[in-house]
XYZ file of C-alpha atoms in Angstrom:
764
model
C -37.202 -41.648 25.386
C -33.698 -42.154 23.975
C -32.355 -45.690 23.964
C -29.422 -44.629 26.158
C -31.860 -43.565 28.898
C -33.600 -46.931 29.213
C -32.789 -48.652 32.498
C -32.567 -52.309 31.270
C -30.226 -51.268 28.495
C -28.017 -49.220 30.803
C -27.704 -52.142 33.219
C -26.793 -54.511 30.401
C -24.236 -52.023 29.097
C -22.374 -51.483 32.358
C -18.652 -51.449 31.675
C -18.988 -50.594 27.987
C -17.560 -47.388 26.576
C -20.241 -44.999 25.283
C -20.614 -43.906 21.681
C -23.159 -43.173 18.980
C -24.163 -46.843 19.241
C -26.152 -45.850 22.361
C -28.325 -43.414 20.402
C -29.503 -45.821 17.707
C -28.509 -49.013 15.901
C -24.784 -48.972 15.144
C -23.059 -52.235 15.993
C -19.864 -51.246 14.192
C -19.413 -48.220 16.450
C -20.057 -50.403 19.500
C -17.281 -52.751 18.400
C -14.835 -49.949 17.613
C -15.438 -48.328 20.989
C -15.191 -51.489 23.063
C -13.117 -54.272 21.526
C -9.573 -55.038 22.674
C -7.047 -55.837 19.971
C -4.975 -58.898 20.795
C -1.436 -59.009 19.426
C -0.155 -62.062 21.301
C 0.062 -65.718 20.364
C -2.140 -68.782 20.962
C -0.556 -69.816 24.261
C -3.563 -68.603 26.307
C -6.015 -71.041 24.680
C -7.783 -73.709 26.712
C -8.687 -77.255 25.726
C -12.237 -78.547 25.465
C -14.055 -78.927 28.776
C -15.436 -82.312 29.895
C -18.951 -81.086 29.022
C -17.821 -80.169 25.510
C -16.149 -83.553 24.999
C -19.229 -85.411 26.192
C -21.564 -83.344 24.020
C -19.370 -83.688 20.974
C -19.259 -87.465 21.382
C -23.068 -87.432 21.242
C -22.858 -85.355 18.069
C -20.338 -87.761 16.520
C -22.656 -90.692 17.204
C -25.620 -88.828 15.686
C -23.599 -87.978 12.579
C -22.552 -91.614 12.226
C -26.194 -92.658 12.370
C -27.056 -89.971 9.816
C -24.384 -91.202 7.419
C -25.391 -94.829 7.902
C -28.979 -93.834 7.108
C -28.056 -92.515 3.675
C -27.276 -88.934 4.685
C -30.575 -88.008 6.396
C -31.246 -89.133 9.949
C -34.872 -87.981 10.105
C -37.155 -85.559 8.266
C -40.356 -83.686 9.022
C -43.282 -84.540 6.729
C -46.222 -82.730 8.353
C -45.213 -79.568 10.222
C -44.271 -76.767 7.841
C -41.257 -75.012 9.275
C -41.719 -71.584 10.795
C -39.901 -69.754 13.586
C -42.243 -71.155 16.255
C -43.214 -74.448 14.703
C -41.688 -76.535 17.518
C -41.294 -76.584 21.278
C -37.842 -76.498 22.848
C -35.477 -79.364 22.000
C -32.095 -80.263 23.459
C -29.058 -82.395 22.843
C -28.280 -82.673 26.563
C -29.978 -79.924 28.561
C -27.695 -80.303 31.585
C -24.515 -79.866 29.548
C -25.443 -77.379 26.820
C -24.364 -73.783 27.277
C -26.005 -72.760 23.978
C -29.411 -74.288 23.221
C -31.833 -74.593 20.321
C -32.674 -76.867 17.372
C -34.552 -76.397 14.120
C -37.065 -79.147 14.880
C -38.045 -81.326 17.826
C -34.785 -83.288 17.912
C -31.187 -83.013 16.701
C -30.473 -83.547 12.983
C -34.134 -83.904 12.063
C -34.632 -81.863 8.909
C -37.270 -79.203 8.452
C -40.136 -79.172 5.987
C -39.934 -75.934 4.017
C -42.711 -75.661 1.428
C -42.810 -71.919 0.756
C -39.870 -72.202 -1.607
C -41.606 -74.855 -3.668
C -44.026 -77.739 -3.242
C -42.371 -79.924 -5.867
C -38.988 -79.236 -4.294
C -40.161 -80.266 -0.811
C -41.926 -83.380 -2.072
C -39.002 -84.458 -4.258
C -36.470 -83.932 -1.470
C -38.485 -86.122 0.901
C -39.047 -88.861 -1.656
C -35.345 -89.049 -2.520
C -34.726 -90.180 1.070
C -37.744 -92.461 1.412
C -40.241 -90.062 3.000
C -43.696 -88.995 1.813
C -45.130 -85.513 2.161
C -48.275 -85.333 4.258
C -51.313 -85.282 1.893
C -52.968 -82.412 3.736
C -49.855 -80.248 3.383
C -49.659 -81.083 -0.303
C -53.329 -80.280 -0.770
C -53.045 -76.916 1.003
C -50.042 -75.772 -1.014
C -51.585 -77.057 -4.244
C -54.904 -75.230 -3.805
C -54.623 -72.422 -1.266
C -51.012 -71.217 -1.130
C -48.766 -70.431 -4.084
C -45.040 -71.020 -3.662
C -41.943 -69.232 -4.881
C -41.073 -72.001 -7.333
C -44.550 -72.037 -8.879
C -44.537 -68.269 -9.257
C -41.187 -68.367 -11.023
C -42.174 -71.025 -13.549
C -45.505 -69.331 -14.200
C -43.543 -66.376 -15.555
C -40.394 -67.880 -17.096
C -40.251 -67.435 -20.872
C -38.993 -69.939 -23.445
C -35.509 -68.420 -23.632
C -34.963 -68.695 -19.868
C -36.242 -72.260 -19.825
C -33.953 -73.189 -22.714
C -30.904 -71.599 -21.059
C -31.695 -73.384 -17.815
C -32.459 -76.778 -19.391
C -29.284 -76.805 -21.467
C -27.035 -75.820 -18.530
C -26.125 -72.461 -20.013
C -27.436 -71.113 -16.693
C -27.087 -73.475 -13.749
C -27.825 -73.262 -10.048
C -30.503 -70.582 -10.323
C -32.277 -70.197 -6.947
C -35.692 -70.921 -8.422
C -36.221 -74.199 -6.573
C -34.623 -73.464 -3.210
C -34.168 -70.518 -0.829
C -31.930 -67.824 -2.262
C -29.823 -67.180 0.862
C -27.018 -64.577 0.775
C -28.864 -62.241 3.126
C -26.681 -61.533 6.160
C -28.783 -60.369 9.058
C -26.992 -58.359 11.731
C -27.593 -60.883 14.508
C -25.496 -58.778 16.900
C -28.410 -56.338 17.206
C -30.438 -58.858 19.204
C -27.821 -59.100 21.940
C -26.815 -55.443 22.019
C -30.245 -53.816 21.931
C -32.827 -56.477 22.766
C -35.746 -57.356 20.509
C -38.172 -54.800 21.954
C -36.035 -51.900 20.761
C -35.692 -53.508 17.309
C -39.476 -53.769 17.160
C -39.817 -50.090 18.073
C -37.433 -49.170 15.275
C -39.427 -51.147 12.701
C -42.688 -49.578 13.883
C -41.108 -46.157 13.448
C -39.878 -47.045 9.956
C -43.383 -48.246 9.057
C -44.935 -45.029 10.318
C -42.379 -42.901 8.467
C -43.645 -44.392 5.210
C -47.152 -43.006 5.668
C -48.065 -40.766 2.711
C -50.999 -39.301 0.817
C -50.126 -41.416 -2.211
C -48.386 -44.792 -2.207
C -46.229 -46.124 -5.007
C -45.940 -49.849 -5.605
C -42.554 -49.773 -3.841
C -44.060 -47.935 -0.839
C -46.844 -50.490 -0.486
C -44.482 -53.434 -0.783
C -42.051 -51.982 1.759
C -44.780 -51.211 4.300
C -46.032 -54.782 4.062
C -42.498 -56.148 4.367
C -41.809 -54.058 7.465
C -44.987 -55.381 9.068
C -43.858 -58.935 8.304
C -40.533 -58.089 9.942
C -42.358 -56.730 12.993
C -44.300 -59.978 13.346
C -41.150 -62.060 12.914
C -39.415 -60.237 15.756
C -42.347 -61.082 17.991
C -42.041 -64.737 16.986
C -38.317 -64.596 17.741
C -39.110 -63.545 21.327
C -41.557 -66.432 21.602
C -38.930 -68.877 20.308
C -36.451 -67.776 22.975
C -39.145 -67.908 25.672
C -39.690 -71.604 24.918
C -36.100 -72.125 26.048
C -36.574 -69.962 29.122
C -34.901 -66.789 27.849
C -36.230 -63.235 27.661
C -34.501 -61.635 24.679
C -36.716 -58.570 24.708
C -33.873 -56.885 26.622
C -30.150 -56.660 25.833
C -27.832 -59.483 26.856
C -26.063 -59.052 30.182
C -23.368 -61.754 29.951
C -21.237 -63.422 27.284
C -23.347 -66.569 27.488
C -26.495 -64.513 26.890
C -24.912 -62.519 24.057
C -23.912 -65.682 22.193
C -27.269 -67.321 22.939
C -29.242 -64.264 21.781
C -27.270 -64.245 18.513
C -27.789 -67.967 18.043
C -31.557 -67.602 18.458
C -31.505 -65.222 15.485
C -29.457 -67.668 13.405
C -31.756 -70.502 14.439
C -34.876 -68.539 13.511
C -33.364 -67.812 10.107
C -32.748 -71.490 9.432
C -36.212 -72.431 10.626
C -37.898 -69.871 8.378
C -35.882 -70.299 5.198
C -33.792 -72.983 3.483
C -31.473 -70.497 1.810
C -28.369 -71.648 0.008
C -26.103 -69.562 2.230
C -27.231 -68.280 5.599
C -24.001 -66.511 6.470
C -23.283 -65.281 9.999
C -21.515 -62.013 9.363
C -18.845 -60.722 11.774
C -19.336 -62.035 15.301
C -15.778 -62.489 16.593
C -14.963 -59.043 18.047
C -18.568 -58.632 19.185
C -18.506 -61.849 21.199
C -15.061 -60.994 22.516
C -16.265 -57.738 24.082
C -18.756 -59.654 26.241
C -16.272 -62.425 27.031
C -13.592 -59.948 28.108
C -16.072 -58.143 30.348
C -17.050 -61.415 32.027
C -13.399 -62.387 32.452
C -12.722 -59.046 34.148
C -15.762 -59.523 36.396
C -14.509 -62.947 37.425
C -17.664 -64.780 36.293
C -15.869 -66.571 33.454
C -12.455 -68.168 32.964
C -10.640 -69.089 29.747
C -11.921 -72.663 29.789
C -15.451 -71.296 30.116
C -14.875 -68.824 27.289
C -13.684 -71.604 24.976
C -16.646 -73.717 26.060
C -19.111 -70.999 25.008
C -17.479 -70.712 21.600
C -17.287 -74.502 21.230
C -20.974 -74.960 22.028
C -21.961 -72.178 19.644
C -19.948 -73.742 16.822
C -21.295 -77.178 17.718
C -24.841 -75.919 17.217
C -23.912 -74.447 13.844
C -22.580 -77.830 12.765
C -25.978 -79.392 13.518
C -28.019 -77.122 11.253
C -29.550 -79.079 8.378
C -31.829 -78.373 5.403
C -33.779 -80.864 3.300
C -32.430 -80.789 -0.238
C -33.309 -82.360 -3.571
C -30.995 -84.710 -5.473
C -30.550 -81.985 -8.107
C -29.409 -79.554 -5.429
C -26.987 -82.113 -3.985
C -25.482 -82.621 -7.441
C -24.885 -78.880 -7.758
C -23.617 -78.349 -4.214
C -22.062 -81.574 -2.985
C -21.469 -82.397 0.651
C -24.692 -81.092 2.217
C -23.318 -77.578 2.864
C -25.172 -74.778 4.630
C -22.435 -72.144 4.124
C -22.701 -70.595 7.572
C -19.849 -68.305 6.631
C -18.231 -66.580 9.592
C -15.982 -63.627 8.831
C -13.129 -63.163 11.279
C -10.120 -60.859 11.824
C -9.376 -58.044 9.341
C -8.277 -54.496 10.086
C -10.105 -51.633 11.815
C -7.937 -49.155 9.919
C -4.436 -49.041 8.449
C -2.804 -49.275 11.877
C -5.058 -51.338 14.149
C -6.440 -54.810 13.513
C -9.779 -56.258 14.633
C -8.051 -59.397 15.904
C -9.214 -60.469 19.363
C -8.696 -63.551 21.502
C -12.010 -64.857 20.219
C -10.563 -65.129 16.714
C -8.133 -67.625 18.225
C -10.967 -69.337 20.096
C -13.007 -69.756 16.908
C -10.080 -71.305 15.051
C -9.338 -73.445 18.102
C -12.684 -75.220 17.668
C -11.030 -77.064 14.780
C -8.913 -78.716 17.485
C -11.274 -78.849 20.483
C -14.180 -80.444 18.586
C -12.325 -81.427 15.439
C -12.341 -80.504 11.795
C -15.580 -79.591 9.993
C -16.919 -77.439 7.130
C -19.251 -75.382 9.318
C -18.984 -72.609 10.091
C -17.286 -71.681 6.837
C -14.304 -69.933 8.423
C -13.200 -66.931 6.404
C -10.217 -64.887 7.519
C -9.938 -61.318 6.290
C -6.208 -61.184 5.649
C -3.957 -58.157 5.707
C -0.199 -57.911 5.816
C -0.727 -55.680 8.877
C -2.465 -58.365 10.972
C -0.653 -59.201 14.227
C 2.085 -61.739 13.691
C 0.811 -64.049 16.415
C -2.555 -64.392 14.714
C -1.036 -64.871 11.272
C 1.149 -67.654 12.655
C -1.782 -69.416 14.330
C -4.095 -69.052 11.315
C -1.567 -70.534 8.907
C -0.777 -73.313 11.385
C -4.477 -74.205 11.510
C -4.638 -74.131 7.704
C -1.724 -76.540 7.471
C -3.239 -78.838 10.096
C -6.856 -78.787 8.893
C -7.296 -77.370 5.355
C -10.520 -75.805 6.653
C -9.918 -72.073 6.225
C -10.330 -69.623 3.368
C -8.804 -66.159 3.129
C -10.027 -62.905 1.581
C -8.278 -59.613 0.943
C -9.300 -57.267 3.744
C -7.392 -54.278 2.361
C -9.165 -54.361 -1.009
C -12.660 -54.693 0.439
C -12.193 -52.290 3.341
C -10.844 -49.589 1.039
C -13.401 -50.190 -1.712
C -16.413 -50.108 0.611
C -14.954 -47.713 3.195
C -15.970 -50.090 5.976
C -14.327 -52.451 8.432
C -17.616 -54.344 8.847
C -17.817 -56.022 5.433
C -18.971 -59.654 5.681
C -18.919 -62.590 3.302
C -22.205 -63.982 2.005
C -22.210 -67.528 0.690
C -18.601 -68.395 -0.079
C -16.540 -65.482 -1.310
C -18.967 -62.614 -1.912
C -18.608 -59.409 0.156
C -21.411 -57.194 1.363
C -21.357 -53.569 0.231
C -20.313 -51.841 3.439
C -21.487 -52.544 6.967
C -23.183 -55.826 7.789
C -26.939 -55.306 7.882
C -26.946 -52.422 5.401
C -26.807 -54.399 2.153
C -27.978 -57.702 0.701
C -27.400 -59.851 -2.355
C -29.904 -61.348 -4.745
C -28.134 -64.648 -5.377
C -27.904 -65.476 -9.067
C -25.768 -68.597 -9.569
C -23.728 -68.520 -12.788
C -23.501 -68.699 -16.548
C -21.236 -71.081 -18.475
C -18.663 -69.131 -20.465
C -17.327 -72.247 -22.287
C -20.834 -73.090 -23.486
C -21.143 -69.548 -24.845
C -18.034 -70.238 -26.921
C -19.468 -73.468 -28.299
C -22.743 -71.708 -29.137
C -20.758 -69.103 -31.055
C -19.518 -71.908 -33.324
C -22.725 -73.954 -33.532
C -25.079 -71.041 -34.131
C -26.671 -71.325 -30.701
C -27.358 -75.065 -30.864
C -26.436 -77.041 -27.753
C -23.730 -79.614 -28.340
C -25.326 -82.214 -26.041
C -29.090 -81.806 -26.471
C -28.853 -80.497 -30.078
C -31.569 -78.026 -29.204
C -31.594 -74.543 -30.713
C -31.151 -72.214 -27.742
C -30.300 -68.840 -29.304
C -32.633 -67.952 -32.190
C -31.357 -66.158 -35.289
C -27.673 -66.959 -34.763
C -25.895 -68.512 -37.748
C -23.125 -71.111 -37.231
C -19.469 -70.729 -38.193
C -18.682 -72.524 -41.439
C -15.398 -74.007 -42.665
C -12.734 -76.281 -41.225
C -10.771 -73.871 -39.026
C -11.769 -71.324 -36.410
C -10.925 -67.731 -37.234
C -10.220 -65.578 -34.166
C -12.004 -62.431 -35.400
C -15.079 -64.327 -36.577
C -15.253 -66.296 -33.340
C -15.057 -63.177 -31.157
C -17.722 -61.404 -33.208
C -20.077 -64.383 -32.771
C -19.240 -64.631 -29.072
C -20.205 -61.002 -28.594
C -23.662 -61.741 -30.009
C -24.015 -64.779 -27.733
C -22.983 -62.726 -24.696
C -25.642 -60.125 -25.492
C -28.338 -62.793 -25.570
C -27.108 -64.536 -22.416
C -26.805 -61.287 -20.437
C -30.400 -60.311 -21.230
C -31.756 -63.788 -20.530
C -29.737 -64.194 -17.351
C -30.769 -60.937 -15.680
C -34.372 -61.393 -16.837
C -34.471 -64.746 -15.039
C -32.998 -63.264 -11.864
C -35.514 -60.438 -11.842
C -38.322 -62.987 -11.963
C -36.794 -65.201 -9.296
C -36.312 -62.450 -6.750
C -39.654 -60.793 -7.397
C -41.308 -64.130 -6.654
C -39.089 -64.868 -3.675
C -40.008 -61.552 -2.076
C -43.660 -62.277 -2.799
C -43.983 -65.911 -1.733
C -40.955 -66.807 0.437
C -39.962 -63.568 2.124
C -37.222 -63.916 4.766
C -38.900 -61.711 7.372
C -36.653 -62.444 10.346
C -33.453 -61.782 8.413
C -34.703 -58.474 7.061
C -35.995 -57.561 10.540
C -32.373 -57.627 11.692
C -31.224 -55.329 8.897
C -31.706 -51.717 7.918
C -35.095 -51.046 6.355
C -33.613 -49.232 3.377
C -30.973 -51.493 1.891
C -28.353 -51.415 -0.807
C -29.205 -54.397 -3.023
C -26.818 -56.291 -5.276
C -27.732 -58.695 -8.074
C -25.057 -61.341 -7.698
C -24.301 -62.971 -11.037
C -21.515 -65.436 -11.791
C -19.284 -66.891 -14.478
C -18.188 -70.534 -14.649
C -15.320 -71.925 -16.691
C -13.290 -68.773 -17.202
C -9.921 -70.556 -17.384
C -11.071 -73.110 -19.964
C -12.608 -70.292 -21.998
C -9.386 -68.266 -21.903
C -7.314 -71.286 -22.903
C -9.705 -72.077 -25.758
C -9.544 -68.584 -27.206
C -5.783 -68.620 -26.765
C -5.611 -71.814 -28.844
C -7.534 -70.109 -31.641
C -5.437 -66.940 -31.459
C -1.947 -68.405 -31.020
C -2.231 -71.848 -32.667
C -4.600 -73.347 -35.266
C -7.854 -75.045 -34.279
C -9.479 -77.420 -36.727
C -13.174 -78.279 -36.376
C -14.228 -81.929 -36.412
C -17.813 -82.325 -37.600
C -20.171 -85.282 -37.565
C -22.108 -86.629 -40.536
C -24.610 -83.809 -40.161
C -21.895 -81.164 -40.213
C -22.297 -80.358 -36.504
C -19.064 -79.473 -34.638
C -18.262 -82.229 -32.119
C -14.528 -81.905 -31.509
C -11.535 -79.653 -32.093
C -7.931 -80.450 -32.951
C -5.099 -78.067 -32.089
C -2.363 -77.731 -34.692
C 0.877 -75.828 -34.382
C 2.843 -74.602 -31.399
C 1.765 -74.780 -27.764
C -0.556 -71.898 -26.963
C -0.381 -69.797 -23.744
C -2.610 -71.028 -20.923
C -4.112 -69.286 -17.929
C -2.439 -69.940 -14.563
C 1.190 -69.506 -15.603
C 1.510 -65.739 -15.200
C 1.544 -65.455 -18.989
C 0.259 -62.003 -20.009
C -1.180 -63.268 -23.312
C -3.442 -65.864 -21.670
C -4.201 -63.768 -18.599
C -5.297 -60.786 -20.680
C -7.749 -63.015 -22.526
C -9.231 -64.199 -19.205
C -9.571 -60.730 -17.684
C -10.897 -59.323 -20.965
C -13.600 -61.992 -21.238
C -14.792 -61.233 -17.717
C -14.928 -57.495 -18.314
C -16.729 -57.937 -21.636
C -19.497 -60.064 -20.137
C -19.806 -58.045 -16.927
C -20.193 -54.821 -18.908
C -23.084 -56.400 -20.787
C -24.739 -57.558 -17.562
C -24.498 -54.046 -16.156
C -26.586 -52.624 -19.018
C -29.607 -54.723 -17.988
C -32.445 -53.329 -15.822
C -32.591 -55.076 -12.454
C -35.255 -55.847 -9.871
C -35.450 -53.152 -7.177
C -32.619 -51.252 -8.882
C -30.059 -53.696 -7.569
C -26.401 -53.317 -8.484
C -24.983 -55.990 -10.797
C -21.994 -57.773 -9.270
C -20.205 -60.827 -10.621
C -18.224 -63.739 -9.205
C -15.869 -66.309 -10.653
C -17.297 -69.125 -8.572
C -18.756 -72.551 -9.276
C -19.195 -74.117 -5.828
C -19.154 -77.804 -6.838
C -21.372 -77.287 -9.876
C -18.145 -77.372 -11.883
C -18.989 -81.070 -12.170
C -22.532 -80.514 -13.449
C -21.296 -77.895 -15.906
C -18.608 -80.243 -17.170
C -21.036 -83.130 -17.628
C -23.085 -80.922 -19.969
C -20.115 -79.482 -21.858
C -18.537 -80.992 -24.971
C -14.986 -80.626 -26.208
C -13.538 -77.119 -26.312
C -10.980 -75.556 -28.621
C -8.060 -76.736 -26.469
C -8.677 -80.184 -27.938
C -8.558 -83.528 -26.178
C -4.955 -84.314 -27.075
C -2.684 -84.495 -24.022
C 0.339 -83.175 -25.905
C -1.085 -79.682 -25.434
C -1.307 -78.025 -22.034
C -4.868 -77.002 -21.327
C -6.515 -80.003 -22.998
C -9.765 -81.349 -21.535
C -11.824 -84.412 -22.368
C -15.409 -83.752 -23.388
C -18.115 -84.004 -20.709
C -15.670 -83.994 -17.807
C -15.604 -81.449 -14.937
C -14.394 -77.902 -15.328
C -11.841 -76.659 -12.853
C -13.635 -74.944 -9.953
C -14.127 -71.193 -9.627
C -11.378 -69.192 -11.289
C -8.889 -72.043 -10.965
C -6.589 -72.720 -13.909
C -7.584 -75.796 -15.902
C -6.265 -79.010 -14.378
C -3.853 -79.631 -17.267
C -2.834 -76.028 -17.927
C -0.364 -74.976 -15.224
C 3.347 -75.720 -15.457
C 5.104 -72.782 -13.790
C 4.416 -73.535 -10.118
C 2.346 -72.150 -7.257
C 3.454 -68.521 -7.458
C 2.726 -68.225 -11.164
C -0.829 -69.484 -10.662
C -1.360 -66.957 -7.864
C -0.053 -64.150 -10.070
C -2.527 -65.031 -12.829
C -5.495 -65.056 -10.450
C -4.517 -61.716 -8.946
C -4.942 -59.954 -12.305
C -8.748 -59.882 -12.178
C -9.929 -56.354 -11.391
C -12.067 -56.248 -8.226
C -14.337 -53.720 -9.965
C -15.301 -56.462 -12.442
C -15.589 -59.283 -9.898
C -16.965 -57.577 -6.787
C -18.893 -60.741 -5.985
C -15.646 -62.647 -5.540
C -12.929 -64.553 -7.378
C -12.708 -68.048 -5.942
C -9.352 -69.809 -6.108
C -9.026 -73.252 -4.523
C -5.304 -73.779 -4.093
C -3.459 -76.838 -2.836
C 0.186 -77.293 -1.951
C 2.161 -80.158 -0.473
C 3.685 -79.588 2.987
C 7.250 -80.130 1.769
C 6.777 -77.383 -0.806
C 6.200 -74.937 2.047
C 9.219 -76.157 4.019
C 10.878 -79.091 5.743
C 9.614 -78.278 9.245
C 6.319 -76.896 10.534
C 7.836 -73.589 11.653
C 9.144 -72.830 8.169
C 5.888 -74.043 6.606
C 3.924 -71.598 8.767
C 6.260 -68.724 7.920
C 6.277 -69.463 4.207
C 2.497 -69.801 3.956
C 2.112 -66.494 5.788
C 4.536 -64.830 3.382
C 2.690 -66.323 0.401
C -0.586 -64.876 1.664
C 1.059 -61.498 2.205
C 2.397 -61.527 -1.323
C -0.828 -62.649 -2.966
C -3.070 -60.178 -1.155
C -0.915 -57.185 -0.236
C 1.525 -57.057 -3.119
C -0.647 -58.294 -5.985
C -4.240 -57.555 -4.981
C -5.568 -61.117 -5.072
C -9.080 -61.473 -3.685
C -9.686 -64.985 -2.360
C -7.754 -68.149 -1.570
C -8.875 -71.541 -0.332
C -5.821 -73.187 1.214
C -5.344 -76.956 1.214
C -2.108 -78.462 2.507
C -1.628 -82.171 1.857
C 0.309 -84.594 -0.297
C -1.224 -86.349 -3.276
C -0.692 -89.684 -1.535
C -2.474 -88.529 1.619
C -5.390 -87.127 -0.357
C -5.813 -90.275 -2.453
C -5.852 -92.445 0.664
C -8.584 -90.266 2.172
C -10.619 -90.324 -1.044
C -10.296 -94.101 -1.399
C -10.987 -94.822 2.289
C -13.223 -92.041 3.643
C -14.452 -94.306 6.447
C -10.991 -94.011 8.030
C -11.250 -90.204 8.140
C -14.776 -89.293 9.366
C -13.956 -85.585 9.908
C -11.403 -85.070 7.132
C -12.176 -81.733 5.498
C -10.797 -79.929 2.471
C -11.620 -76.676 0.721
C -13.393 -77.318 -2.588
C -14.630 -74.006 -4.058
C -15.463 -71.284 -1.576
C -16.480 -73.769 1.075
C -15.160 -76.815 2.865
C -16.327 -80.388 2.351
C -16.261 -83.428 4.607
C -14.882 -86.153 2.380
C -17.204 -88.669 4.039
C -20.136 -86.774 2.465
C -18.629 -86.402 -1.009
C -20.375 -87.973 -3.991
C -18.484 -90.406 -6.269
C -18.329 -87.684 -8.945
C -16.942 -85.226 -6.399
C -14.278 -87.682 -5.292
C -13.235 -88.337 -8.874
C -13.017 -84.612 -9.555
C -10.867 -83.950 -6.483
C -8.441 -86.664 -7.573
C -7.629 -84.621 -10.678
C -7.017 -81.322 -8.916
C -3.589 -79.768 -8.896
C -1.401 -80.031 -5.796
C 1.606 -77.776 -6.274
C 4.950 -79.436 -5.577
C 7.005 -76.375 -6.399
C 6.769 -72.691 -5.603
């Protein structure tokens, strides 16, 4: 029987316009057929309801207790987290419109062992907890973990690259994340239909002869089938039957949240992004408003309670993880707005409602709000979005026109921080791959592959550069050899990681909510591109003298001659070096064979591991002398993402934007992260002019120049320093740091020191 003929579905779909979405899974068609574009302003918005205010006060008190307890309020030590590991738990059952927690009480962290026994044990011990001996015994003797599988296979080159911070942040000791399930399917179709679809896919794979890929996929589909059954059981514990489609807005949001909750129970991935939920939720809300069973205050309350639950998701992390990704982020990235086509936007009233949560329940990093910007977006939304940015510094923007055209889809979502899916949400996934240090590659080119900090030989067979001065041609020839070695080692490590993750820590519920046959991307990354470009520029356009120690090892560099061009000033000489370096390395990555024939993509993104990279990185060719723009002290943080070096920009905000926009999206399809800060007075004397000018800046960066990503922070240096020095006065103060937002109250001392040195533009 066709899905469209099923009575429960037809009842749930009353009032919706028909389309191909009724014949099979197609959430994008459902949205296109049924959403209502909103071109007005924010005047319709409602304030938080009394229930929301009371609930949020309970959350604030819990978060205060968590912070006072060293960052972890409570942690599970015995029950290994699975979708149905716990009975129902509530914050306040009588007030909550959206229910569900990861464990048996709010803010208690899960015990996830499938990713790695050592990881789970270390994370607990760092906060004063001890892993249950029986759990440790079971996972030591009877059940192999992802982390153990990875290190059983790693070769000496991968271990050396990892140990010496040439490769950092590899997902070999935590969940890989970056898999965006299409949670909308639960609400639109009900779980029973999703189960039927997976059974059919499993049966379609029956054959006389099975390849290794066939066998693996059949087993994975069966795991997905089981997970969907567990998802129904999870919802039933809270009194909901999600076997059938949702019939109201409250049910639609709740059904979706159960999927998100199950994901975060099953896996401790680095980025469990949400996909595109705004227009989908809005369709149900608008129907309920028309039926008279919901008013605007109730609509805002549903969105507030959904966002509140997202802010309470927690994972247990190791100290090493926290050093890489400061601030305890989950990266529940929510993609909102964007265009349906060249004429019509996907903006709905719920886009306003989502942004309004930054007022109704205050500022916060989660969800990681990501606006798909286009010059063609309705003016009312653009005005409200930029106002919220100015007020909160909690929003990032991505270029909708570039991604929609490139992937021929208006349903692209952002995984992790800045990285787009290839086409419709639910049809593609990313194998997360962290990043390689480009500045360290440069130093290895000089030292002959010997690490400047550990003095360990990392790249065998590479001879060092001799003499007192760096020669541009010799340096670039050596760098090319280093890049070859790093590209092979990097992709080899990722192939191992994701083979083992599929084998020992498979994310069954996420894949159950996606297409069975997926487009897979191998998401690599580059750190330190601006420092690398500046360093090569110093060699090419000035003179760089090598300082060696008593053993003849290069330990410092002195720049002689005129000031060299630096990245971030719209200087074609420096910018061409930066874009050329990226293309050179990416082309080498693309020659490597990948696990499950995944497509190599690359980002210019560091998260907050720019600090860890910097701590492991000696002096570069820009020297340490402050008379030269672009200088950097040894073993200090890199600038984040693709940001210009802290000391390199001198031409103002527009020039820095112009430099960043020159990276070709084809080379950086995984995202180019730019964390940009400007003082309010630079945007204008009054708020109205600030809003207009920021909107025009975004139009220019994205529409006119093809920029990809922009974190927007609006504050003065004095305001920021006061927050950093007295975080207790600003418990919810949030800023964008590198593809995600950070509550300053959760920042580490190293993070705070790094933020103090970041550029705040005082001139356009």
